[in-house]
């Protein structure tokens, strides 16, 4: 029996929820160059199952019998999508996460890695934020529904581990961008929204408008870098506690600088307007990647400029089919 165990490496069936979204598409791309023989990836989209429905969630788990799960599916949106919809964001994300975690427990999934977000951290806090601070105070009032639902994933990971011995953990990326993002100006996040605005301004010869002053600072992670780190977490990361996935603090950049990189990528020569009567959102949200660097001191992040060039090129090449 021992000999047989050492001869056959056990097949991993890795179910990726939200598999057709920004991070899911990046994992599909990265895994092409890093596929291991004992790993089979299944990428789910909303067409395969409505994960808000418990029966559909369980039936998709029963169909594929995953040994591992990467849980990316969520109801998400930028600053302006959350205002006025906190109840929907809370209830839908709580329902989906509960379905996924319970299915993973009942079908004996060996490891589950969920995706949290740095926007769930307390609004009033010291910087840089780290993994120990997730529950230290209320989140920003604009997106409290989403934030509390995401925080509950960390609570459930600990509860499932304590009560059932499950290996459920989570990663906490900073602002993600890249190909296959949602480029909708009102619902999307800052970089894809600005890319779409720049495309339209250049095409129509109109001014390029930025909401706020542009002085807010952010850390951004390119979706392909995040995909590599997700795969690492699935294979190697063995803590229940979350881990922040963000570039070094020195790589923090202002929205103004990001906008200029986007305009440079489009070779935009028109007028630029800052709508200073509009809100900036939080001015800083610096996250510490000290824990990540302890594990992966050598990991090389793609520069913002190179990642933006690649994302703008993808958007131009896929303009007709891109989400917007």
Coordinates of C-alpha atoms in Angstrom, one line a residue:
X1 CA 0.0 0.0 0.0
X2 CA 2.9 2.4 0.9
X3 CA 4.6 1.6 -2.4
X4 CA 1.4 2.2 -4.4
X5 CA 1.0 5.6 -2.6
X6 CA 4.5 6.6 -3.6
X7 CA 4.0 5.4 -7.2
X8 CA 0.9 7.4 -8.0
X9 CA 0.7 11.1 -7.3
X10 CA -2.9 11.9 -6.5
X11 CA -4.7 13.9 -9.1
X12 CA -5.8 17.4 -8.1
X13 CA -9.1 18.6 -9.6
X14 CA -9.1 22.4 -9.1
X15 CA -12.4 24.1 -9.5
X16 CA -12.2 27.8 -10.1
X17 CA -15.4 29.8 -9.5
X18 CA -15.7 33.1 -11.4
X19 CA -13.4 31.4 -13.9
X20 CA -14.3 33.7 -16.8
X21 CA -13.6 37.0 -14.9
X22 CA -10.5 39.1 -14.6
X23 CA -8.5 36.8 -12.3
X24 CA -10.0 33.6 -13.7
X25 CA -8.8 34.5 -17.3
X26 CA -5.4 35.4 -15.9
X27 CA -5.1 32.0 -14.2
X28 CA -6.1 30.3 -17.5
X29 CA -3.3 32.1 -19.2
X30 CA -0.6 31.6 -16.6
X31 CA -1.5 27.9 -16.1
X32 CA -0.7 27.2 -19.8
X33 CA 3.0 27.8 -19.0
X34 CA 2.8 26.2 -15.5
X35 CA 0.5 23.2 -15.8
X36 CA 1.5 20.3 -13.6
X37 CA 0.7 16.7 -14.6
X38 CA -1.2 16.0 -11.4
X39 CA -3.4 19.1 -11.8
X40 CA -6.7 19.5 -13.8
X41 CA -8.3 22.9 -13.8
X42 CA -12.0 23.5 -14.3
X43 CA -13.1 27.1 -14.8
X44 CA -16.7 27.8 -14.0
X45 CA -18.6 30.8 -15.3
X46 CA -22.1 32.0 -14.3
X47 CA -23.4 30.0 -17.3
X48 CA -22.4 26.7 -15.5
X49 CA -24.2 27.3 -12.3
X50 CA -25.9 30.1 -10.3
X51 CA -23.8 30.0 -7.1
X52 CA -26.5 31.9 -5.3
X53 CA -28.6 28.8 -5.6
X54 CA -27.6 26.1 -3.1
X55 CA -28.8 23.1 -5.2
X56 CA -27.0 24.4 -8.3
X57 CA -23.8 24.9 -6.3
X58 CA -23.9 21.4 -4.9
X59 CA -24.7 19.8 -8.2
X60 CA -21.8 21.5 -9.9
X61 CA -19.5 20.3 -7.1
X62 CA -20.9 16.8 -7.4
X63 CA -20.4 16.8 -11.1
X64 CA -16.7 17.7 -11.0
X65 CA -15.7 16.3 -7.6
X66 CA -13.0 18.9 -6.9
X67 CA -10.2 18.2 -4.5
X68 CA -9.2 22.0 -4.5
X69 CA -11.2 25.2 -5.0
X70 CA -10.2 28.7 -6.0
X71 CA -13.2 30.9 -5.1
X72 CA -13.2 34.1 -7.2
X73 CA -16.9 34.5 -7.9
X74 CA -18.5 37.6 -6.2
X75 CA -20.8 40.4 -6.8
X76 CA -18.4 43.3 -7.2
X77 CA -18.2 46.9 -8.3
X78 CA -16.3 50.1 -8.0
X79 CA -16.9 53.1 -5.7
X80 CA -20.1 54.2 -7.4
X81 CA -21.7 50.8 -7.8
X82 CA -21.8 50.2 -4.1
X83 CA -23.5 53.4 -3.0
X84 CA -27.2 52.6 -2.4
X85 CA -26.8 48.8 -2.9
X86 CA -25.1 47.6 0.3
X87 CA -28.0 45.3 1.2
X88 CA -27.7 43.5 -2.2
X89 CA -23.9 43.3 -2.0
X90 CA -24.0 41.9 1.5
X91 CA -26.8 39.3 1.0
X92 CA -25.6 38.0 -2.4
X93 CA -22.0 37.6 -1.4
X94 CA -22.9 36.0 2.0
X95 CA -25.2 33.5 0.2
X96 CA -22.7 32.6 -2.5
X97 CA -19.8 32.2 0.0
X98 CA -21.9 30.1 2.3
X99 CA -22.9 27.8 -0.6
X100 CA -19.3 27.4 -1.8
X101 CA -17.8 26.8 1.7
X102 CA -20.6 24.3 2.7
X103 CA -20.3 22.4 -0.6
X104 CA -16.5 22.3 -0.2
X105 CA -16.9 20.9 3.4
X106 CA -19.6 18.4 2.4
X107 CA -17.7 17.1 -0.6
X108 CA -14.4 16.9 1.3
X109 CA -12.5 19.5 -0.7
X110 CA -8.9 19.3 0.6
X111 CA -8.1 23.0 0.2
X112 CA -10.1 26.1 -0.6
X113 CA -8.5 29.5 -1.4
X114 CA -11.0 32.5 -1.4
X115 CA -10.4 36.0 -2.6
X116 CA -10.9 38.9 -0.2
X117 CA -9.9 42.6 -1.0
X118 CA -8.0 45.3 0.7
X119 CA -11.1 47.5 0.5
X120 CA -12.6 45.5 3.4
X121 CA -10.2 46.8 6.0
X122 CA -11.2 49.3 8.7
X123 CA -11.9 52.8 7.4
X124 CA -10.1 54.4 10.4
X125 CA -6.8 52.6 10.8
X126 CA -3.1 53.1 10.8
X127 CA -1.0 52.4 7.7
X128 CA 0.3 50.2 6.3
X129 CA -2.5 47.8 7.0
X130 CA -1.6 44.1 7.5
X131 CA -3.5 40.8 7.8
X132 CA -4.1 41.1 11.6
X133 CA -6.2 44.3 11.1
X134 CA -9.1 43.0 9.0
X135 CA -11.6 43.1 11.9
X136 CA -10.3 46.1 13.8
X137 CA -13.2 48.5 13.1
X138 CA -16.0 49.3 10.6
X139 CA -15.1 49.4 6.9
X140 CA -15.6 52.5 4.7
X141 CA -19.3 53.4 4.7
X142 CA -19.6 53.4 0.9
X143 CA -19.1 49.6 0.6
X144 CA -19.8 48.2 4.0
X145 CA -22.2 45.5 2.6
X146 CA -19.5 44.0 0.4
X147 CA -16.8 44.4 3.0
X148 CA -18.6 42.7 5.8
X149 CA -19.6 39.8 3.6
X150 CA -15.9 39.3 2.5
X151 CA -14.8 39.6 6.2
X152 CA -17.2 36.8 7.1
X153 CA -15.3 34.5 4.7
X154 CA -12.3 34.8 7.0
X155 CA -14.6 34.1 10.0
X156 CA -16.0 31.0 8.3
X157 CA -12.5 29.8 7.2
X158 CA -11.5 29.8 10.9
X159 CA -14.8 28.2 12.0
X160 CA -14.7 25.4 9.4
X161 CA -11.1 24.7 10.4
X162 CA -11.9 24.7 14.1
X163 CA -15.0 22.6 13.9
X164 CA -14.3 20.3 10.9
X165 CA -10.6 20.5 10.3
X166 CA -11.1 22.1 6.8
X167 CA -8.1 23.8 5.1
X168 CA -9.9 26.9 4.0
X169 CA -7.9 30.1 3.6
X170 CA -8.0 33.4 1.7
X171 CA -5.8 35.9 -0.1
X172 CA -6.2 39.7 0.0
X173 CA -5.2 41.4 -3.2
X174 CA -4.9 45.1 -3.6
X175 CA -6.5 46.8 -6.7
X176 CA -6.4 44.4 -9.6
X177 CA -6.4 45.2 -13.3
X178 CA -5.6 43.6 -16.6
X179 CA -7.2 42.0 -19.7
X180 CA -10.8 40.8 -19.4
X181 CA -11.6 43.4 -16.7
X182 CA -14.9 45.2 -16.6
X183 CA -14.2 48.5 -18.4
X184 CA -17.6 50.0 -17.6
X185 CA -17.1 53.6 -16.5
X186 CA -19.8 53.7 -13.8
X187 CA -19.5 50.1 -12.5
X188 CA -15.9 49.2 -13.1
X189 CA -12.8 50.0 -11.0
X190 CA -10.4 52.9 -11.6
X191 CA -7.9 51.7 -14.2
X192 CA -10.4 50.0 -16.5
X193 CA -12.8 52.9 -16.2
X194 CA -10.0 55.4 -17.1
X195 CA -8.9 53.2 -20.0
X196 CA -12.4 53.3 -21.5
X197 CA -12.7 57.0 -20.9
X198 CA -9.3 57.6 -22.6
X199 CA -10.4 55.4 -25.6
X200 CA -13.6 57.5 -26.0
X201 CA -11.9 60.8 -25.5
X202 CA -9.3 60.0 -28.2
X203 CA -11.9 58.7 -30.6
X204 CA -14.3 61.6 -30.1
X205 CA -11.7 64.4 -29.7
X206 CA -13.3 65.3 -26.3
X207 CA -11.6 66.1 -23.0
X208 CA -10.4 63.3 -20.8
X209 CA -12.1 63.7 -17.4
X210 CA -10.8 62.3 -14.1
X211 CA -13.1 62.2 -11.0
X212 CA -11.5 63.9 -8.1
X213 CA -8.0 65.5 -7.8
X214 CA -6.0 62.4 -8.8
X215 CA -3.9 62.6 -5.6
X216 CA -5.3 59.4 -4.0
X217 CA -2.5 56.8 -3.7
X218 CA -3.1 53.1 -4.5
X219 CA -1.2 49.9 -4.9
X220 CA -2.2 48.0 -8.1
X221 CA -1.5 44.4 -9.0
X222 CA -1.5 43.1 -12.6
X223 CA -3.9 40.2 -13.0
X224 CA -1.2 37.9 -14.3
X225 CA 1.0 38.6 -11.3
X226 CA -2.0 37.8 -9.0
X227 CA -2.7 34.6 -11.0
X228 CA 0.8 33.4 -10.3
X229 CA 0.4 34.2 -6.6
X230 CA -3.0 32.5 -6.4
X231 CA -1.5 29.3 -7.9
X232 CA 1.4 29.5 -5.4
X233 CA -1.1 29.9 -2.5
X234 CA -3.1 26.9 -3.7
X235 CA 0.0 24.8 -3.9
X236 CA 2.1 26.1 -1.0
X237 CA 0.4 28.4 1.5
X238 CA -0.7 26.4 4.5
X239 CA -2.1 29.1 7.0
X240 CA -5.8 29.6 7.6
X241 CA -5.1 33.3 8.2
X242 CA -5.3 35.5 5.1
X243 CA -2.3 36.8 3.2
X244 CA -2.1 40.2 1.5
X245 CA -1.0 40.0 -2.2
X246 CA 0.3 43.4 -3.1
X247 CA 3.5 44.9 -4.6
X248 CA 6.0 46.7 -2.3
X249 CA 4.9 49.9 -0.6
X250 CA 7.5 51.8 -2.7
X251 CA 5.4 50.9 -5.8
X252 CA 2.3 52.8 -4.5
X253 CA 1.2 55.3 -7.2
X254 CA -1.2 58.2 -7.5
X255 CA -4.3 58.1 -9.6
X256 CA -2.9 61.1 -11.5
X257 CA 0.3 59.1 -12.4
X258 CA -1.9 56.1 -13.5
X259 CA -4.0 58.4 -15.7
X260 CA -0.8 59.7 -17.3
X261 CA 0.4 56.2 -18.0
X262 CA -2.9 55.4 -19.6
X263 CA -2.9 58.5 -21.8
X264 CA 0.7 57.7 -22.8
X265 CA -0.4 54.2 -23.8
X266 CA -3.1 55.7 -26.0
X267 CA -0.8 58.5 -27.3
X268 CA -3.5 60.9 -26.2
X269 CA -2.7 64.6 -26.9
X270 CA -6.1 66.2 -26.0
X271 CA -7.3 68.2 -22.9
X272 CA -7.2 66.6 -19.4
X273 CA -9.8 67.8 -16.8
X274 CA -9.8 66.9 -13.1
X275 CA -13.4 67.1 -11.8
X276 CA -12.4 68.3 -8.3
X277 CA -16.0 68.5 -7.0
X278 CA -16.2 64.7 -7.3
X279 CA -15.0 62.5 -4.4
X280 CA -11.5 61.0 -4.3
X281 CA -12.5 58.0 -2.2
X282 CA -9.9 57.0 0.4
X283 CA -6.7 59.0 -0.1
X284 CA -4.4 56.1 1.1
X285 CA -5.0 52.4 1.5
X286 CA -1.4 51.2 1.8
X287 CA -1.1 47.5 2.5
X288 CA 2.0 45.7 3.8
X289 CA 3.2 42.7 1.8
X290 CA 5.7 41.8 4.6
X291 CA 4.1 38.4 5.1
X292 CA 4.2 37.6 1.3
X293 CA 7.8 38.7 1.2
X294 CA 8.7 36.4 4.0
X295 CA 7.4 33.5 1.8
X296 CA 8.5 34.9 -1.6
X297 CA 11.3 37.4 -1.2
X298 CA 12.3 37.2 -4.9
X299 CA 8.9 37.5 -6.6
X300 CA 9.0 40.1 -9.4
X301 CA 5.9 42.2 -9.9
X302 CA 5.2 43.6 -13.4
X303 CA 5.7 47.4 -13.5
X304 CA 2.5 49.5 -13.6
X305 CA 3.6 51.1 -16.9
X306 CA 4.2 47.8 -18.7
X307 CA 1.0 46.2 -17.3
X308 CA -1.0 49.3 -18.4
X309 CA 0.5 49.2 -21.9
X310 CA -0.5 45.5 -22.2
X311 CA -4.0 46.1 -20.8
X312 CA -4.6 49.1 -23.1
X313 CA -3.4 47.0 -26.1
X314 CA -5.8 44.2 -25.1
X315 CA -8.7 46.6 -24.7
X316 CA -8.0 48.1 -28.2
X317 CA -7.7 44.6 -29.7
X318 CA -10.9 43.3 -28.0
X319 CA -13.0 46.5 -28.0
X320 CA -16.1 44.9 -29.5
X321 CA -16.3 42.1 -27.0
X322 CA -14.8 43.6 -23.8
X323 CA -17.2 44.2 -20.9
X324 CA -18.0 47.9 -20.7

